[in-house]
Short mmCIF file of C-alpha atoms and ligand atoms in Angstrom, two decimals:
data_model
loop_
_atom_site.label_atom_id
_atom_site.label_comp_id
_atom_site.label_asym_id
_atom_site.label_seq_id
_atom_site.Cartn_x
_atom_site.Cartn_y
_atom_site.Cartn_z
CA MET A 1 4.05 -10.30 -10.54
CA ILE A 2 2.26 -9.05 -8.05
CA THR A 3 -1.40 -9.57 -7.56
CA LEU A 4 -4.12 -7.16 -5.92
CA LYS A 5 -6.53 -9.17 -3.95
CA THR A 6 -10.50 -8.39 -4.29
CA PRO A 7 -12.67 -7.50 -1.24
CA LYS A 8 -13.62 -11.32 -1.24
CA GLU A 9 -10.28 -12.69 -2.09
CA ILE A 10 -9.33 -10.52 1.37
CA GLU A 11 -12.10 -12.27 3.25
CA LEU A 12 -10.71 -15.63 2.58
CA MET A 13 -7.37 -14.30 3.67
CA ARG A 14 -8.69 -12.99 7.20
CA LYS A 15 -10.13 -16.68 7.58
CA SER A 16 -6.85 -18.66 6.85
CA GLY A 17 -4.76 -15.67 8.74
CA VAL A 18 -6.98 -16.16 12.07
CA ILE A 19 -5.83 -20.14 11.60
CA ALA A 20 -2.28 -19.44 11.26
CA SER A 21 -2.13 -17.33 14.13
CA GLY A 22 -4.13 -19.46 16.16
CA ALA A 23 -1.49 -22.46 15.05
CA ARG A 24 1.24 -19.89 16.52
CA LYS A 25 -0.36 -19.40 19.75
CA LEU A 26 -1.37 -23.07 20.37
CA ALA A 27 2.62 -24.26 19.33
CA GLY A 28 3.95 -21.34 21.48
CA GLN A 29 1.93 -22.33 24.66
CA MET A 30 3.33 -25.82 24.12
CA LEU A 31 7.01 -24.71 24.54
CA LYS A 32 8.21 -25.82 27.78
CA ALA A 33 11.90 -27.90 28.94
CA GLY A 34 11.37 -31.62 28.32
CA ILE A 35 8.98 -31.64 25.43
CA ALA A 36 10.10 -32.64 21.30
CA THR A 37 9.81 -30.54 18.95
CA ARG A 38 8.28 -33.08 16.60
CA ALA A 39 5.04 -33.07 19.20
CA ILE A 40 4.60 -29.43 18.28
CA ASP A 41 4.53 -30.55 14.83
CA ARG A 42 1.70 -33.25 15.73
CA GLU A 43 -0.39 -30.55 17.51
CA VAL A 44 -0.36 -28.03 14.57
CA ARG A 45 -1.31 -30.52 12.61
CA ALA A 46 -4.37 -31.72 14.15
CA TYR A 47 -5.06 -27.83 14.80
CA MET A 48 -4.86 -27.56 11.08
CA LYS A 49 -7.05 -30.48 10.04
CA ALA A 50 -9.92 -29.50 12.70
CA ASN A 51 -10.18 -26.11 11.29
CA GLY A 52 -10.45 -27.18 7.64
CA ALA A 53 -7.15 -26.23 6.82
CA LEU A 54 -3.87 -27.47 5.35
CA PRO A 55 -0.54 -26.95 6.93
CA SER A 56 1.24 -24.34 3.79
CA PHE A 57 4.73 -25.43 4.92
CA LEU A 58 3.80 -29.25 4.48
CA ASP A 59 5.55 -31.05 1.18
CA TYR A 60 6.35 -27.24 0.14
CA ARG A 61 9.33 -28.35 -1.67
CA GLY A 62 9.63 -31.01 -0.08
CA PHE A 63 9.69 -29.64 3.38
CA PRO A 64 8.73 -32.61 5.84
CA ALA A 65 6.62 -31.17 8.47
CA SER A 66 3.58 -28.98 9.33
CA VAL A 67 5.29 -26.08 10.96
CA CYS A 68 8.84 -25.11 11.01
CA VAL A 69 10.61 -24.83 14.58
CA SER A 70 14.04 -23.35 14.90
CA VAL A 71 16.14 -23.10 18.07
CA ASN A 72 18.92 -21.30 19.10
CA ASP A 73 21.05 -20.76 16.32
CA GLU A 74 18.77 -21.99 13.89
CA VAL A 75 17.75 -18.94 11.98
CA ILE A 76 14.20 -20.68 9.53
CA HIS A 77 13.21 -23.82 8.38
CA GLY A 78 14.00 -25.83 11.63
CA ILE A 79 12.55 -29.47 11.15
CA PRO A 80 10.67 -30.58 14.28
CA GLY A 81 11.99 -33.90 15.47
CA LYS A 82 13.38 -35.90 18.19
CA ARG A 83 14.90 -32.71 19.57
CA ILE A 84 14.11 -32.09 23.38
CA LEU A 85 13.58 -28.58 24.21
CA CYS A 86 15.77 -27.16 27.03
CA GLU A 87 15.47 -24.66 29.80
CA GLY A 88 16.75 -21.13 28.51
CA ASP A 89 16.02 -21.94 24.61
CA ILE A 90 14.46 -19.59 22.46
CA VAL A 91 12.27 -21.29 19.59
CA ASP A 92 11.02 -19.82 16.59
CA ILE A 93 7.49 -21.14 15.45
CA ASP A 94 6.86 -20.25 11.54
CA VAL A 95 3.04 -21.57 10.49
CA GLY A 96 1.20 -21.08 7.17
CA ALA A 97 -2.06 -21.79 6.93
CA GLN A 98 -4.38 -22.87 3.39
CA LEU A 99 -7.97 -22.47 3.56
CA ASN A 100 -10.05 -22.24 0.77
CA GLY A 101 -6.96 -21.68 -1.76
CA TYR A 102 -5.38 -18.56 -0.07
CA HIS A 103 -2.54 -18.75 2.18
CA SER A 104 -1.33 -16.51 5.42
CA ASP A 105 1.58 -16.96 6.92
CA CYS A 106 3.08 -15.75 10.24
CA CYS A 107 6.12 -16.72 12.84
CA ALA A 108 7.39 -15.57 16.48
CA THR A 109 9.94 -16.33 18.74
CA PHE A 110 9.51 -17.59 22.15
CA PRO A 111 11.39 -18.50 25.13
CA VAL A 112 11.26 -21.67 27.03
CA GLY A 113 11.47 -20.92 30.88
CA GLU A 114 13.95 -18.06 31.58
CA ILE A 115 16.43 -17.25 29.09
CA SER A 116 19.51 -15.00 29.09
CA ASP A 117 18.94 -11.20 29.28
CA ASP A 118 20.48 -10.99 25.37
CA ALA A 119 18.03 -13.50 24.35
CA LYS A 120 15.02 -11.36 25.81
CA ARG A 121 16.28 -8.15 24.01
CA LEU A 122 16.65 -9.99 20.74
CA ILE A 123 13.10 -11.44 20.48
CA ARG A 124 11.67 -8.09 21.93
CA VAL A 125 14.19 -5.76 18.81
CA CYS A 126 12.91 -8.17 16.23
CA ARG A 127 9.52 -7.90 16.94
CA GLU A 128 9.98 -4.25 17.76
CA SER A 129 11.26 -3.82 13.78
CA PHE A 130 8.13 -5.33 12.24
CA PHE A 131 6.08 -2.94 14.22
CA LYS A 132 8.59 -0.54 12.59
CA ALA A 133 8.07 -1.56 9.09
CA LEU A 134 4.04 -1.46 9.77
CA ASP A 135 4.67 2.52 10.03
CA PHE A 136 5.86 2.07 6.45
CA ALA A 137 3.26 -0.38 4.61
CA LYS A 138 0.95 2.08 3.41
CA LYS A 139 -0.20 3.11 0.48
CA GLY A 140 2.56 5.49 -1.59
CA TYR A 141 5.80 4.07 0.19
CA ARG A 142 7.67 1.84 -1.39
CA ILE A 143 9.26 -1.58 -0.13
CA GLY A 144 12.43 -0.25 0.31
CA ASP A 145 11.06 1.56 3.38
CA ILE A 146 9.75 -1.51 4.97
CA SER A 147 13.67 -2.56 4.55
CA ARG A 148 14.87 0.62 5.93
CA ALA A 149 12.75 0.30 8.87
CA VAL A 150 13.62 -2.88 9.54
CA GLN A 151 17.04 -2.88 9.29
CA THR A 152 17.76 0.94 10.97
CA TYR A 153 15.95 -0.33 14.00
CA VAL A 154 17.98 -3.59 14.29
CA GLU A 155 21.07 -2.03 13.43
CA GLU A 156 20.35 0.42 16.08
CA ASN A 157 19.95 -1.97 18.64
CA ASP A 158 23.25 -3.51 17.56
CA PHE A 159 22.07 -6.76 16.64
CA SER A 160 22.43 -8.02 12.85
CA ILE A 161 19.60 -8.28 10.07
CA VAL A 162 19.93 -11.66 7.92
CA ARG A 163 20.56 -10.56 4.48
CA ASP A 164 20.09 -14.29 2.82
CA TYR A 165 16.33 -14.42 3.36
CA CYS A 166 13.52 -12.17 2.99
CA GLY A 167 9.76 -11.34 3.19
CA HIS A 168 7.27 -12.15 0.57
CA GLY A 169 3.67 -11.54 -0.87
CA VAL A 170 1.43 -13.97 -0.18
CA GLY A 171 -1.69 -15.47 -1.35
CA ARG A 172 -2.87 -18.14 -3.60
CA SER A 173 0.63 -19.01 -3.23
CA ILE A 174 2.57 -18.90 -0.14
CA HIS A 175 5.51 -17.54 -1.55
CA GLU A 176 4.62 -14.61 -4.07
CA ASP A 177 5.93 -11.56 -5.68
CA PRO A 178 6.98 -9.25 -4.48
CA GLU A 179 10.47 -9.49 -2.47
CA VAL A 180 10.51 -8.02 0.71
CA PRO A 181 13.82 -7.74 2.02
CA ASN A 182 15.28 -6.55 5.61
CA TYR A 183 17.43 -4.06 4.38
CA ILE A 184 18.30 -1.69 1.86
CA GLU A 185 20.42 -2.43 -1.53
CA GLN A 186 22.05 0.62 -2.53
CA GLY A 187 20.08 2.49 -4.95
CA VAL A 188 16.93 -0.22 -4.91
CA HIS A 189 13.29 1.08 -3.54
CA GLY A 190 11.34 -1.28 -4.69
CA VAL A 191 7.82 -0.79 -6.02
CA ARG A 192 5.19 1.65 -4.54
CA LEU A 193 3.02 -0.10 -2.04
CA MET A 194 -0.48 -0.38 -3.35
CA PRO A 195 -4.13 -1.33 -1.62
CA GLY A 196 -5.21 -5.28 -2.11
CA MET A 197 -1.14 -6.12 -1.67
CA VAL A 198 -0.80 -8.76 0.76
CA LEU A 199 3.07 -9.04 1.95
CA ALA A 200 4.56 -11.58 5.16
CA ILE A 201 6.99 -9.13 6.44
CA GLU A 202 9.40 -10.99 8.26
CA PRO A 203 12.59 -9.79 10.44
CA MET A 204 15.21 -12.40 11.02
CA VAL A 205 17.54 -11.22 13.69
CA ASN A 206 21.44 -12.44 14.66
CA LEU A 207 22.78 -11.65 18.41
CA GLY A 208 25.71 -11.88 16.39
CA LYS A 209 26.91 -11.40 12.57
CA ALA A 210 24.57 -11.71 9.43
CA PRO A 211 26.02 -14.43 7.92
CA THR A 212 23.98 -17.98 7.55
CA CYS A 213 24.72 -21.57 6.32
CA VAL A 214 22.45 -24.49 5.74
CA ASP A 215 22.35 -27.42 7.74
CA LYS A 216 23.22 -30.92 6.12
CA ASN A 217 19.57 -31.57 6.16
CA GLU A 218 19.51 -28.86 3.11
CA TRP A 219 16.95 -27.49 5.01
CA THR A 220 17.40 -25.83 8.04
CA VAL A 221 19.54 -22.24 8.02
CA LEU A 222 21.62 -21.40 10.71
CA THR A 223 24.14 -18.37 12.04
CA LYS A 224 27.44 -19.31 10.69
CA ASP A 225 28.69 -17.63 13.98
CA GLY A 226 26.78 -19.59 16.29
CA SER A 227 25.10 -17.04 17.59
CA ILE A 228 21.16 -17.27 18.79
CA SER A 229 18.53 -15.83 15.99
CA ALA A 230 15.05 -14.85 16.25
CA HIS A 231 12.36 -14.28 13.77
CA TYR A 232 8.94 -12.52 14.14
CA GLU A 233 6.46 -12.24 11.16
CA ASN A 234 2.89 -11.38 10.40
CA THR A 235 0.63 -11.36 7.00
CA VAL A 236 -0.02 -7.44 6.44
CA LEU A 237 -2.97 -5.83 3.81
CA ILE A 238 -2.03 -2.92 2.44
CA THR A 239 -4.82 -0.51 2.53
CA ASN A 240 -6.37 2.58 1.20
CA GLY A 241 -5.69 4.04 5.28
CA GLU A 242 -3.81 1.67 8.49
CA PRO A 243 -2.06 -1.73 7.15
CA GLU A 244 -3.95 -4.82 8.45
CA ILE A 245 -2.36 -7.35 10.22
CA LEU A 246 -4.57 -10.67 8.77
CA THR A 247 -2.47 -13.04 11.22
CA PRO A 248 -3.66 -11.72 14.56
CA ILE A 249 -0.79 -11.26 16.92
CA GLU A 250 -2.67 -12.49 19.93
CA GLY A 251 -0.51 -15.32 21.38
CA ASP A 252 2.80 -14.16 19.67
CA GLY A 253 4.67 -14.28 23.07
CA PHE A 254 3.80 -10.82 24.08
CA VAL A 255 -0.21 -9.98 23.65
MG1 LIG B 301 7.20 -16.24 5.44
#
C-alpha cells in the first residue's frame, strides 16, 4: 500500500533527511587510504546518537551495522569491518536515519584518493542518472518514467543498470511501496505519481554486466563479473510542482 504523507509527516521527514544526509557527508569526508571501514560505522553510529536519531539499517532484518559500506565490486549491503581502504577504491556509503518514527535514505559513491578514469565516469553517470529521473518525479508521470530515465541514460553511456534490486517508498518504514525499478519491464508502467508520495530513487550502475550475486556473508551484493559498481540515492518528495529532495545533496562528493 502506498501512503501519501501529510504536511506534518513531511516536516518530520525533512528533519530525518537532514540527518541521513549529514551522516553521508561525514562518512564521505572520512574516506582515505588506510582507514578500516568499521571506523566509518563507528562515526555514523555516534553521529546518529548525537542527533537523537536511530540508524535505520542497524538490525534491519538482522543487518549488523549502522551504515552500508560497499567497496569496488560490492554493489550494495557491504558490511563495515576490518577491511582497509586503498588508494583507487570507490566506496558506496548508504545510510538511513530514523527520527520521530520517520525514515530517510540516501547514499553516494566516493573515490579514495586518485581513481581510474573509468571509475570517475561510472560515479558521475550513476549520479547524473538520478537527476535525469528527477525530471520525471512529478505529479502525473508514472514510476516507469523514472525507471526509463535512469535506464536510458546509463545505457547510453555504455554501463549496465542493476536489475536485481531497486528503489522504494520511504516513510514510517525504511522500505515501503511502491518499488522503484531502475529499468523498464515490457508493458509495465507503474503507478501514477501523486503529491505526498516519498520515494528513494537509487540507481545502481555496473561498469561491466548487470548480473549480481550475494556474498557468503548472506548480505553483500557483488557484481557477478567482478567489475566495479556505483550507487547514488536520495529521498524525494513528489509535490504539486518540482520534486523536493529531502536528503540534501551537500556532501555527496560533488556538492
Ligand atoms: Mg534505499
